[in-house]
Amino acid sequence: MSQGNMSTSAKPNTNPVVPDELKDSVSISSIDFMIDALGQVLSPVLSPIANLARSNSVWPMTFGTSCCAIEMISVGMSAFDISRFGSEVFRATPRQADMIITAGTITRKMAPALITLYEQMPEPKYVIAMGACTITGGMFNDSYSVVQGVDRIIPVDVFLPGCPPRPEGILDALLKLQQKIRTENYAERRKKLYAQTSVRKVDYDTGRPLEDLIGVVKEDTNAALSSGQEALGDEAKGISPKAEEAKTVATKPVAPKVEVAKPEAAKPEVTTPEVKKVENTKDEAAEKADDKSV
Amino acid sequence: MTDEKPSEAEKPEDKKPEAAKPAEAAKPEAAKPADAAKPDAAKPADAAKPDAAKPAAPAAAAAPKPAAKAPEPVIPATAGKFEQFLKEHGIPCERLPLSLTIETIALSGDVLQAALRLLRNSSEVKLDLLLTVSGVESNDTFDSVYHLWSYSNLDELVIKVLVKKSDVPEGDLPAVPSIANFWAAANWHERETYDLMGIRYANHPYMRRILNPWDWEGYPLRRDYKQLVDSLNDKNPHSMR
Amino acid sequence: MATEIQEIDLKTDEMIINMGPQHPATHGVLRLLLTLDGETVKHTEPVLGHLHRGQEWQGQNRTWFQYQALIDRVDYLSGMFTSWAMARACEEIDGTVVPPRAEYLRVMLSEMNRITSHLLWLGTYLIDLGAMFGFPFYPFREREKLFDLFEEIAGQRMMFNYIRIGGVVRDPKPEWLDKLKRFLDEFPDRIDEYETIVTQNPIFLKRTKDVGILTQAVAKDYGVTGPCIRSSGIPLDLRRTKPYSVYPELKFDVITFDKEGDTWDRYMARILEMRQSIEIIRQCIDKLPSGDIMGKKQMAGMRIKAGEGFSAVESPRGILGCYVISGGGEKALRFRWRNPSFCNLAILPELLKGCPLSDIMAIFGSIDVILPDVDR
């Protein structure tokens, strides 16, 4: 196995580094480095045992949208018992589950829920894409509302074809996943943050990937800002947008009222572009906040 | 095993279409006991190959007599029962000869609510099971189709509200009055028709998309709907489709 | 006698809780937005569409031959019924005559499918009520036996693609009929087993008696069909009121209660329907005629004549209807499904008004909703 290479060449890279923002409150003493190094030295011995233990106790989550869910229930029942392979209980909450068997078609409306569930699962987590619908969209190949394969939104470990696959097929997929877990290098997996960064988020209200929507919003705000800027005079162009944003962020609840009240008192030429800019940047800040929270 | 049987019936007719005309005419009598069980297995082949099997068609069609229904819908001789009923109560309607078994009536949007209230509540006609409200797009109209049955008797009725595409202003949706305020079953059906076909129901209590995400763009079941292609459903460049 | 409890005037507010699309108990992905006052439900808004896959769009963009294979997934627990509804609608337009043996086979397999659907409903209903993975092992054992029979005759455990336009696809062998007879001989004892565990169980009674009473006025307003309405006193069963296929020749009872039913009545209606299905299948086996099983040649480019048709069958959930508009081509012009679950789910907000939180699942499970039927 490849763990022999790690101990010799990877040592200098794997020392944990404290980020700049936390340097005044967090410090790592030399004992932490020693324990870390000890773990790395022992891992060729410990990780096969740990992997064996982990693979024999993979607890799935009850995530069944569609027809494949019935076969998943059947595999949990007495005829094709899945608990003899370690999947003793199906956990309803993602916080306690190891694996998610995406049994059933994932539509664009359901995708954000699946992504939220996947992100709520603690590491190490695995995905079995069950059924043709989750592998490539399956029967719903041209459909407008189906995500063509769940690997477009979350990373998948085992693909299980069938429509629906027989319960024995699910057991076969589980055994392959167990084999994969037994031969994996868990430390490498942790380093790469493989699972967290491979998720593609989908917006709930429109059913489109968030990257597209952020692009659209950015374009719209840039267009609005640039068209607003052209209408202004020179003094407006001198005002940098960042200063404006800092001002509005600091005084958010009060700023719109203050700015609207101003035009009667002060010169209209100076204040109206400020009002426009404040609105634009506030909307942009609000939209950015919305996007992040989704 | 069973798939071979119809093809066996097909084969003699396919192989000898024109040459065996008198033989075919004599054959139906001989082939009747064998073919009587498969009259309609022969029919699609006839429909698919009109030129080749035309001489065989009348001979084969003459053999199985009363089992088949007439294929084309014909306007029935008597006026429909519900059409008469509605006209008696002063609602202008028109019978459409579209279906053999169910009476189909076309109404205009403004009399729809009155007509449905009448059909539901009157003592002689109790059509109180609203099965479905559908939206249909044909070449020049958007139809809102109501299927009505009854809980207490065997009546069936189909009501269509036709909105001409030319009557709909550009960028707007065809409008039909909503019946959801007095008939609760229509609530979700009308939302669905709005979602998928884009027919707007006026005075609906909650006109919002029900099956697609709320800010979805477009009406998927229309003929001119272009599927949105983004990273969730773009085709693999190596794909065969 | 008892000391008076002083009621402190607490300031309370309503809470909006999301019973999200993924939940161990929803029959599929349904999202309920509940407005709760304490533990009582004030208002419910079901959010559908998490399984909207565009089946009606597929009807317009697939040929007739292709679409027959795809519609089993519209209501995957009763795939035979969806195929049957489509087949009947197309046969009505086309004028195809279905041979009598095919009709009997259709009825037989559909009733077997009704049994599997009710068994799964029973298992998942008990899971919803909290008997998690304890009771459901029983009905699923019977389902496996029926699945073996289905697999032998149709090739698939769940998505049969067996009933086609014009007939059925494969003929059963005599051994298959013997196996079916043996299953039917032992099945009534199994239903007795389930009833012993569930029907008079005090926990079950407490959770389902006088819970979710469906009045006839509400049911008629919403267009409810199926065991829900039959347990509320309205005897609408398509197999009896508008008989189709060979049902006129079969003797069976329509399970109708004579009062406005609660969830326990709906449970009982389905159990009794399972027993009736056994009788129907027995009669079909005895009366099965010989002959052909397909009335229309199944080929890739098959066409239906131009016209419109609507036909419905009595599925385990209610009236399943199919409205077809054909233009005479290889593809349909419009396929509209009238799904019983979509119409039955609309009564959920009405039934849940004023109920405590724990009754939500009891009521929702008893309506027997399957989500692809709702969302298509």
PDB file of N, CA, C and O in Angstrom, chain A residues 125-187:
ATOM      1  N   LYS A 125     -17.601   9.958   4.872  1.00  0.00           N
ATOM      2  CA  LYS A 125     -18.902   9.679   4.322  1.00  0.00           C
ATOM      3  C   LYS A 125     -18.772   9.172   2.894  1.00  0.00           C
ATOM      4  O   LYS A 125     -17.852   9.573   2.185  1.00  0.00           O
ATOM      5  N   TYR A 126     -19.661   8.328   2.523  1.00  0.00           N
ATOM      6  CA  TYR A 126     -19.609   7.680   1.218  1.00  0.00           C
ATOM      7  C   TYR A 126     -20.957   7.768   0.558  1.00  0.00           C
ATOM      8  O   TYR A 126     -21.983   7.915   1.208  1.00  0.00           O
ATOM      9  N   VAL A 127     -20.948   7.673  -0.753  1.00  0.00           N
ATOM     10  CA  VAL A 127     -22.195   7.765  -1.513  1.00  0.00           C
ATOM     11  C   VAL A 127     -22.268   6.594  -2.459  1.00  0.00           C
ATOM     12  O   VAL A 127     -21.316   6.304  -3.178  1.00  0.00           O
ATOM     13  N   ILE A 128     -23.397   5.913  -2.431  1.00  0.00           N
ATOM     14  CA  ILE A 128     -23.683   4.911  -3.460  1.00  0.00           C
ATOM     15  C   ILE A 128     -24.794   5.489  -4.323  1.00  0.00           C
ATOM     16  O   ILE A 128     -25.885   5.760  -3.836  1.00  0.00           O
ATOM     17  N   ALA A 129     -24.502   5.675  -5.593  1.00  0.00           N
ATOM     18  CA  ALA A 129     -25.537   6.172  -6.494  1.00  0.00           C
ATOM     19  C   ALA A 129     -26.308   4.969  -7.011  1.00  0.00           C
ATOM     20  O   ALA A 129     -25.794   4.173  -7.775  1.00  0.00           O
ATOM     21  N   MET A 130     -27.547   4.843  -6.576  1.00  0.00           N
ATOM     22  CA  MET A 130     -28.315   3.640  -6.882  1.00  0.00           C
ATOM     23  C   MET A 130     -29.317   3.908  -7.979  1.00  0.00           C
ATOM     24  O   MET A 130     -30.023   4.905  -7.942  1.00  0.00           O
ATOM     25  N   GLY A 131     -29.344   3.031  -8.941  1.00  0.00           N
ATOM     26  CA  GLY A 131     -30.350   3.170  -9.974  1.00  0.00           C
ATOM     27  C   GLY A 131     -29.890   4.046 -11.118  1.00  0.00           C
ATOM     28  O   GLY A 131     -29.025   4.900 -10.980  1.00  0.00           O
ATOM     29  N   ALA A 132     -30.528   3.835 -12.266  1.00  0.00           N
ATOM     30  CA  ALA A 132     -30.090   4.557 -13.455  1.00  0.00           C
ATOM     31  C   ALA A 132     -30.318   6.055 -13.325  1.00  0.00           C
ATOM     32  O   ALA A 132     -29.575   6.852 -13.910  1.00  0.00           O
ATOM     33  N   CYS A 133     -31.347   6.444 -12.588  1.00  0.00           N
ATOM     34  CA  CYS A 133     -31.662   7.879 -12.508  1.00  0.00           C
ATOM     35  C   CYS A 133     -30.556   8.672 -11.845  1.00  0.00           C
ATOM     36  O   CYS A 133     -30.336   9.835 -12.173  1.00  0.00           O
ATOM     37  N   THR A 134     -29.878   8.072 -10.883  1.00  0.00           N
ATOM     38  CA  THR A 134     -28.861   8.834 -10.180  1.00  0.00           C
ATOM     39  C   THR A 134     -27.495   8.703 -10.826  1.00  0.00           C
ATOM     40  O   THR A 134     -26.588   9.444 -10.492  1.00  0.00           O
ATOM     41  N   ILE A 135     -27.350   7.765 -11.750  1.00  0.00           N
ATOM     42  CA  ILE A 135     -26.047   7.623 -12.409  1.00  0.00           C
ATOM     43  C   ILE A 135     -25.940   8.611 -13.546  1.00  0.00           C
ATOM     44  O   ILE A 135     -24.993   9.379 -13.644  1.00  0.00           O
ATOM     45  N   THR A 136     -26.940   8.607 -14.423  1.00  0.00           N
ATOM     46  CA  THR A 136     -26.875   9.512 -15.570  1.00  0.00           C
ATOM     47  C   THR A 136     -28.194  10.166 -15.865  1.00  0.00           C
ATOM     48  O   THR A 136     -28.399  10.663 -16.951  1.00  0.00           O
ATOM     49  N   GLY A 137     -29.120  10.130 -14.954  1.00  0.00           N
ATOM     50  CA  GLY A 137     -30.432  10.640 -15.301  1.00  0.00           C
ATOM     51  C   GLY A 137     -31.339   9.562 -15.831  1.00  0.00           C
ATOM     52  O   GLY A 137     -32.541   9.698 -15.814  1.00  0.00           O
ATOM     53  N   GLY A 138     -30.763   8.463 -16.310  1.00  0.00           N
ATOM     54  CA  GLY A 138     -31.505   7.261 -16.616  1.00  0.00           C
ATOM     55  C   GLY A 138     -32.605   7.434 -17.635  1.00  0.00           C
ATOM     56  O   GLY A 138     -32.440   7.983 -18.715  1.00  0.00           O
ATOM     57  N   MET A 139     -33.768   6.978 -17.237  1.00  0.00           N
ATOM     58  CA  MET A 139     -34.935   7.048 -18.089  1.00  0.00           C
ATOM     59  C   MET A 139     -35.317   8.483 -18.400  1.00  0.00           C
ATOM     60  O   MET A 139     -35.915   8.773 -19.426  1.00  0.00           O
ATOM     61  N   PHE A 140     -34.970   9.404 -17.510  1.00  0.00           N
ATOM     62  CA  PHE A 140     -35.379  10.790 -17.650  1.00  0.00           C
ATOM     63  C   PHE A 140     -34.266  11.588 -18.261  1.00  0.00           C
ATOM     64  O   PHE A 140     -33.913  12.669 -17.806  1.00  0.00           O
ATOM     65  N   ASN A 141     -33.755  11.050 -19.344  1.00  0.00           N
ATOM     66  CA  ASN A 141     -32.564  11.600 -19.960  1.00  0.00           C
ATOM     67  C   ASN A 141     -32.745  13.025 -20.432  1.00  0.00           C
ATOM     68  O   ASN A 141     -31.897  13.874 -20.237  1.00  0.00           O
ATOM     69  N   ASP A 142     -33.858  13.307 -21.101  1.00  0.00           N
ATOM     70  CA  ASP A 142     -34.039  14.650 -21.643  1.00  0.00           C
ATOM     71  C   ASP A 142     -34.886  15.515 -20.746  1.00  0.00           C
ATOM     72  O   ASP A 142     -35.242  16.609 -21.130  1.00  0.00           O
ATOM     73  N   SER A 143     -35.223  15.010 -19.587  1.00  0.00           N
ATOM     74  CA  SER A 143     -36.247  15.706 -18.824  1.00  0.00           C
ATOM     75  C   SER A 143     -35.756  17.044 -18.336  1.00  0.00           C
ATOM     76  O   SER A 143     -34.586  17.214 -18.016  1.00  0.00           O
ATOM     77  N   TYR A 144     -36.666  17.975 -18.243  1.00  0.00           N
ATOM     78  CA  TYR A 144     -36.279  19.335 -17.898  1.00  0.00           C
ATOM     79  C   TYR A 144     -35.978  19.492 -16.426  1.00  0.00           C
ATOM     80  O   TYR A 144     -35.303  20.424 -16.026  1.00  0.00           O
ATOM     81  N   SER A 145     -36.500  18.615 -15.613  1.00  0.00           N
ATOM     82  CA  SER A 145     -36.398  18.890 -14.186  1.00  0.00           C
ATOM     83  C   SER A 145     -35.539  17.883 -13.448  1.00  0.00           C
ATOM     84  O   SER A 145     -35.479  17.920 -12.243  1.00  0.00           O
ATOM     85  N   VAL A 146     -34.877  16.985 -14.159  1.00  0.00           N
ATOM     86  CA  VAL A 146     -34.098  15.947 -13.478  1.00  0.00           C
ATOM     87  C   VAL A 146     -32.621  16.262 -13.605  1.00  0.00           C
ATOM     88  O   VAL A 146     -32.152  16.613 -14.687  1.00  0.00           O
ATOM     89  N   VAL A 147     -31.915  16.126 -12.509  1.00  0.00           N
ATOM     90  CA  VAL A 147     -30.468  16.285 -12.544  1.00  0.00           C
ATOM     91  C   VAL A 147     -29.888  15.032 -13.174  1.00  0.00           C
ATOM     92  O   VAL A 147     -30.161  13.922 -12.740  1.00  0.00           O
ATOM     93  N   GLN A 148     -29.096  15.205 -14.204  1.00  0.00           N
ATOM     94  CA  GLN A 148     -28.642  14.050 -14.980  1.00  0.00           C
ATOM     95  C   GLN A 148     -27.491  13.357 -14.277  1.00  0.00           C
ATOM     96  O   GLN A 148     -26.350  13.427 -14.681  1.00  0.00           O
ATOM     97  N   GLY A 149     -27.811  12.701 -13.214  1.00  0.00           N
ATOM     98  CA  GLY A 149     -26.741  12.016 -12.521  1.00  0.00           C
ATOM     99  C   GLY A 149     -26.379  12.766 -11.263  1.00  0.00           C
ATOM    100  O   GLY A 149     -26.089  13.961 -11.293  1.00  0.00           O
ATOM    101  N   VAL A 150     -26.405  12.056 -10.143  1.00  0.00           N
ATOM    102  CA  VAL A 150     -26.183  12.741  -8.879  1.00  0.00           C
ATOM    103  C   VAL A 150     -24.712  13.100  -8.707  1.00  0.00           C
ATOM    104  O   VAL A 150     -24.370  13.901  -7.843  1.00  0.00           O
ATOM    105  N   ASP A 151     -23.828  12.545  -9.571  1.00  0.00           N
ATOM    106  CA  ASP A 151     -22.432  12.918  -9.427  1.00  0.00           C
ATOM    107  C   ASP A 151     -22.154  14.306  -9.959  1.00  0.00           C
ATOM    108  O   ASP A 151     -21.028  14.792  -9.880  1.00  0.00           O
ATOM    109  N   ARG A 152     -23.186  14.959 -10.492  1.00  0.00           N
ATOM    110  CA  ARG A 152     -23.013  16.352 -10.863  1.00  0.00           C
ATOM    111  C   ARG A 152     -23.120  17.260  -9.658  1.00  0.00           C
ATOM    112  O   ARG A 152     -22.761  18.436  -9.730  1.00  0.00           O
ATOM    113  N   ILE A 153     -23.687  16.751  -8.575  1.00  0.00           N
ATOM    114  CA  ILE A 153     -23.826  17.626  -7.416  1.00  0.00           C
ATOM    115  C   ILE A 153     -23.072  17.127  -6.188  1.00  0.00           C
ATOM    116  O   ILE A 153     -22.652  17.935  -5.380  1.00  0.00           O
ATOM    117  N   ILE A 154     -22.932  15.826  -6.041  1.00  0.00           N
ATOM    118  CA  ILE A 154     -22.120  15.360  -4.909  1.00  0.00           C
ATOM    119  C   ILE A 154     -21.151  14.296  -5.425  1.00  0.00           C
ATOM    120  O   ILE A 154     -21.423  13.670  -6.437  1.00  0.00           O
ATOM    121  N   PRO A 155     -20.042  14.079  -4.746  1.00  0.00           N
ATOM    122  CA  PRO A 155     -19.099  13.048  -5.214  1.00  0.00           C
ATOM    123  C   PRO A 155     -19.616  11.661  -4.875  1.00  0.00           C
ATOM    124  O   PRO A 155     -20.147  11.421  -3.798  1.00  0.00           O
ATOM    125  N   VAL A 156     -19.455  10.748  -5.808  1.00  0.00           N
ATOM    126  CA  VAL A 156     -20.009   9.406  -5.673  1.00  0.00           C
ATOM    127  C   VAL A 156     -18.881   8.398  -5.587  1.00  0.00           C
ATOM    128  O   VAL A 156     -17.874   8.530  -6.277  1.00  0.00           O
ATOM    129  N   ASP A 157     -19.089   7.389  -4.753  1.00  0.00           N
ATOM    130  CA  ASP A 157     -18.065   6.354  -4.635  1.00  0.00           C
ATOM    131  C   ASP A 157     -18.367   5.112  -5.443  1.00  0.00           C
ATOM    132  O   ASP A 157     -17.492   4.547  -6.065  1.00  0.00           O
ATOM    133  N   VAL A 158     -19.608   4.666  -5.414  1.00  0.00           N
ATOM    134  CA  VAL A 158     -19.978   3.446  -6.125  1.00  0.00           C
ATOM    135  C   VAL A 158     -21.220   3.731  -6.953  1.00  0.00           C
ATOM    136  O   VAL A 158     -22.172   4.328  -6.458  1.00  0.00           O
ATOM    137  N   PHE A 159     -21.173   3.313  -8.209  1.00  0.00           N
ATOM    138  CA  PHE A 159     -22.347   3.452  -9.060  1.00  0.00           C
ATOM    139  C   PHE A 159     -23.008   2.091  -9.178  1.00  0.00           C
ATOM    140  O   PHE A 159     -22.339   1.086  -9.444  1.00  0.00           O
ATOM    141  N   LEU A 160     -24.294   2.056  -9.021  1.00  0.00           N
ATOM    142  CA  LEU A 160     -25.032   0.795  -9.035  1.00  0.00           C
ATOM    143  C   LEU A 160     -26.128   0.877 -10.090  1.00  0.00           C
ATOM    144  O   LEU A 160     -27.135   1.525  -9.897  1.00  0.00           O
ATOM    145  N   PRO A 161     -25.922   0.240 -11.223  1.00  0.00           N
ATOM    146  CA  PRO A 161     -26.941   0.353 -12.273  1.00  0.00           C
ATOM    147  C   PRO A 161     -28.109  -0.592 -12.044  1.00  0.00           C
ATOM    148  O   PRO A 161     -28.003  -1.584 -11.338  1.00  0.00           O
ATOM    149  N   GLY A 162     -29.221  -0.240 -12.678  1.00  0.00           N
ATOM    150  CA  GLY A 162     -30.419  -1.051 -12.547  1.00  0.00           C
ATOM    151  C   GLY A 162     -31.610  -0.129 -12.518  1.00  0.00           C
ATOM    152  O   GLY A 162     -31.493   1.045 -12.228  1.00  0.00           O
ATOM    153  N   CYS A 163     -32.784  -0.649 -12.855  1.00  0.00           N
ATOM    154  CA  CYS A 163     -33.946   0.216 -12.804  1.00  0.00           C
ATOM    155  C   CYS A 163     -35.164  -0.564 -12.349  1.00  0.00           C
ATOM    156  O   CYS A 163     -35.994  -0.927 -13.174  1.00  0.00           O
ATOM    157  N   PRO A 164     -35.383  -0.820 -11.081  1.00  0.00           N
ATOM    158  CA  PRO A 164     -34.433  -0.638  -9.992  1.00  0.00           C
ATOM    159  C   PRO A 164     -33.494  -1.832  -9.868  1.00  0.00           C
ATOM    160  O   PRO A 164     -33.844  -2.925 -10.302  1.00  0.00           O
ATOM    161  N   PRO A 165     -32.324  -1.653  -9.288  1.00  0.00           N
ATOM    162  CA  PRO A 165     -31.439  -2.805  -9.109  1.00  0.00           C
ATOM    163  C   PRO A 165     -32.051  -3.774  -8.117  1.00  0.00           C
ATOM    164  O   PRO A 165     -32.771  -3.372  -7.207  1.00  0.00           O
ATOM    165  N   ARG A 166     -31.784  -5.016  -8.288  1.00  0.00           N
ATOM    166  CA  ARG A 166     -32.286  -6.016  -7.361  1.00  0.00           C
ATOM    167  C   ARG A 166     -31.660  -5.797  -5.994  1.00  0.00           C
ATOM    168  O   ARG A 166     -30.574  -5.229  -5.896  1.00  0.00           O
ATOM    169  N   PRO A 167     -32.302  -6.223  -4.936  1.00  0.00           N
ATOM    170  CA  PRO A 167     -31.675  -6.088  -3.617  1.00  0.00           C
ATOM    171  C   PRO A 167     -30.290  -6.729  -3.551  1.00  0.00           C
ATOM    172  O   PRO A 167     -29.398  -6.214  -2.881  1.00  0.00           O
ATOM    173  N   GLU A 168     -30.099  -7.833  -4.270  1.00  0.00           N
ATOM    174  CA  GLU A 168     -28.748  -8.411  -4.288  1.00  0.00           C
ATOM    175  C   GLU A 168     -27.747  -7.452  -4.916  1.00  0.00           C
ATOM    176  O   GLU A 168     -26.572  -7.441  -4.559  1.00  0.00           O
ATOM    177  N   GLY A 169     -28.229  -6.625  -5.847  1.00  0.00           N
ATOM    178  CA  GLY A 169     -27.346  -5.628  -6.440  1.00  0.00           C
ATOM    179  C   GLY A 169     -26.907  -4.590  -5.420  1.00  0.00           C
ATOM    180  O   GLY A 169     -25.749  -4.150  -5.412  1.00  0.00           O
ATOM    181  N   ILE A 170     -27.836  -4.207  -4.555  1.00  0.00           N
ATOM    182  CA  ILE A 170     -27.472  -3.245  -3.520  1.00  0.00           C
ATOM    183  C   ILE A 170     -26.427  -3.859  -2.599  1.00  0.00           C
ATOM    184  O   ILE A 170     -25.468  -3.198  -2.187  1.00  0.00           O
ATOM    185  N   LEU A 171     -26.609  -5.129  -2.288  1.00  0.00           N
ATOM    186  CA  LEU A 171     -25.624  -5.782  -1.429  1.00  0.00           C
ATOM    187  C   LEU A 171     -24.270  -5.851  -2.108  1.00  0.00           C
ATOM    188  O   LEU A 171     -23.230  -5.649  -1.477  1.00  0.00           O
ATOM    189  N   ASP A 172     -24.277  -6.103  -3.417  1.00  0.00           N
ATOM    190  CA  ASP A 172     -23.015  -6.126  -4.154  1.00  0.00           C
ATOM    191  C   ASP A 172     -22.343  -4.767  -4.111  1.00  0.00           C
ATOM    192  O   ASP A 172     -21.131  -4.657  -3.914  1.00  0.00           O
ATOM    193  N   ALA A 173     -23.137  -3.713  -4.274  1.00  0.00           N
ATOM    194  CA  ALA A 173     -22.554  -2.370  -4.217  1.00  0.00           C
ATOM    195  C   ALA A 173     -21.986  -2.092  -2.833  1.00  0.00           C
ATOM    196  O   ALA A 173     -20.930  -1.473  -2.697  1.00  0.00           O
ATOM    197  N   LEU A 174     -22.691  -2.554  -1.826  1.00  0.00           N
ATOM    198  CA  LEU A 174     -22.196  -2.336  -0.471  1.00  0.00           C
ATOM    199  C   LEU A 174     -20.878  -3.064  -0.250  1.00  0.00           C
ATOM    200  O   LEU A 174     -19.946  -2.539   0.372  1.00  0.00           O
ATOM    201  N   LEU A 175     -20.768  -4.267  -0.782  1.00  0.00           N
ATOM    202  CA  LEU A 175     -19.516  -5.010  -0.619  1.00  0.00           C
ATOM    203  C   LEU A 175     -18.374  -4.325  -1.350  1.00  0.00           C
ATOM    204  O   LEU A 175     -17.243  -4.275  -0.852  1.00  0.00           O
ATOM    205  N   LYS A 176     -18.674  -3.765  -2.527  1.00  0.00           N
ATOM    206  CA  LYS A 176     -17.618  -3.055  -3.244  1.00  0.00           C
ATOM    207  C   LYS A 176     -17.195  -1.816  -2.485  1.00  0.00           C
ATOM    208  O   LYS A 176     -16.020  -1.439  -2.448  1.00  0.00           O
ATOM    209  N   LEU A 177     -18.176  -1.157  -1.864  1.00  0.00           N
ATOM    210  CA  LEU A 177     -17.836   0.018  -1.073  1.00  0.00           C
ATOM    211  C   LEU A 177     -16.981  -0.383   0.117  1.00  0.00           C
ATOM    212  O   LEU A 177     -16.023   0.320   0.469  1.00  0.00           O
ATOM    213  N   GLN A 178     -17.301  -1.498   0.716  1.00  0.00           N
ATOM    214  CA  GLN A 178     -16.500  -1.945   1.850  1.00  0.00           C
ATOM    215  C   GLN A 178     -15.068  -2.234   1.413  1.00  0.00           C
ATOM    216  O   GLN A 178     -14.113  -1.911   2.123  1.00  0.00           O
ATOM    217  N   GLN A 179     -14.942  -2.817   0.239  1.00  0.00           N
ATOM    218  CA  GLN A 179     -13.593  -3.078  -0.256  1.00  0.00           C
ATOM    219  C   GLN A 179     -12.854  -1.768  -0.495  1.00  0.00           C
ATOM    220  O   GLN A 179     -11.668  -1.625  -0.208  1.00  0.00           O
ATOM    221  N   LYS A 180     -13.577  -0.795  -1.001  1.00  0.00           N
ATOM    222  CA  LYS A 180     -12.957   0.507  -1.251  1.00  0.00           C
ATOM    223  C   LYS A 180     -12.500   1.147   0.057  1.00  0.00           C
ATOM    224  O   LYS A 180     -11.436   1.749   0.136  1.00  0.00           O
ATOM    225  N   ILE A 181     -13.326   1.018   1.094  1.00  0.00           N
ATOM    226  CA  ILE A 181     -12.953   1.621   2.373  1.00  0.00           C
ATOM    227  C   ILE A 181     -11.721   0.927   2.948  1.00  0.00           C
ATOM    228  O   ILE A 181     -10.827   1.561   3.503  1.00  0.00           O
ATOM    229  N   ARG A 182     -11.671  -0.400   2.773  1.00  0.00           N
ATOM    230  CA  ARG A 182     -10.542  -1.126   3.351  1.00  0.00           C
ATOM    231  C   ARG A 182      -9.228  -0.737   2.713  1.00  0.00           C
ATOM    232  O   ARG A 182      -8.193  -0.785   3.339  1.00  0.00           O
ATOM    233  N   THR A 183      -9.277  -0.330   1.447  1.00  0.00           N
ATOM    234  CA  THR A 183      -8.023  -0.024   0.758  1.00  0.00           C
ATOM    235  C   THR A 183      -7.775   1.460   0.634  1.00  0.00           C
ATOM    236  O   THR A 183      -6.939   1.883  -0.135  1.00  0.00           O
ATOM    237  N   GLU A 184      -8.491   2.284   1.364  1.00  0.00           N
ATOM    238  CA  GLU A 184      -8.278   3.706   1.157  1.00  0.00           C
ATOM    239  C   GLU A 184      -7.315   4.252   2.196  1.00  0.00           C
ATOM    240  O   GLU A 184      -7.112   3.691   3.263  1.00  0.00           O
ATOM    241  N   ASN A 185      -6.750   5.389   1.851  1.00  0.00           N
ATOM    242  CA  ASN A 185      -5.782   6.071   2.701  1.00  0.00           C
ATOM    243  C   ASN A 185      -6.515   7.225   3.357  1.00  0.00           C
ATOM    244  O   ASN A 185      -6.738   8.271   2.755  1.00  0.00           O
ATOM    245  N   TYR A 186      -6.896   7.019   4.573  1.00  0.00           N
ATOM    246  CA  TYR A 186      -7.806   7.970   5.192  1.00  0.00           C
ATOM    247  C   TYR A 186      -7.152   9.323   5.438  1.00  0.00           C
ATOM    248  O   TYR A 186      -7.783  10.363   5.336  1.00  0.00           O
ATOM    249  N   ALA A 187      -5.859   9.307   5.737  1.00  0.00           N
ATOM    250  CA  ALA A 187      -5.203  10.585   6.007  1.00  0.00           C
ATOM    251  C   ALA A 187      -5.157  11.437   4.746  1.00  0.00           C
ATOM    252  O   ALA A 187      -5.343  12.654   4.791  1.00  0.00           O
TER     253      ALA A 187
END
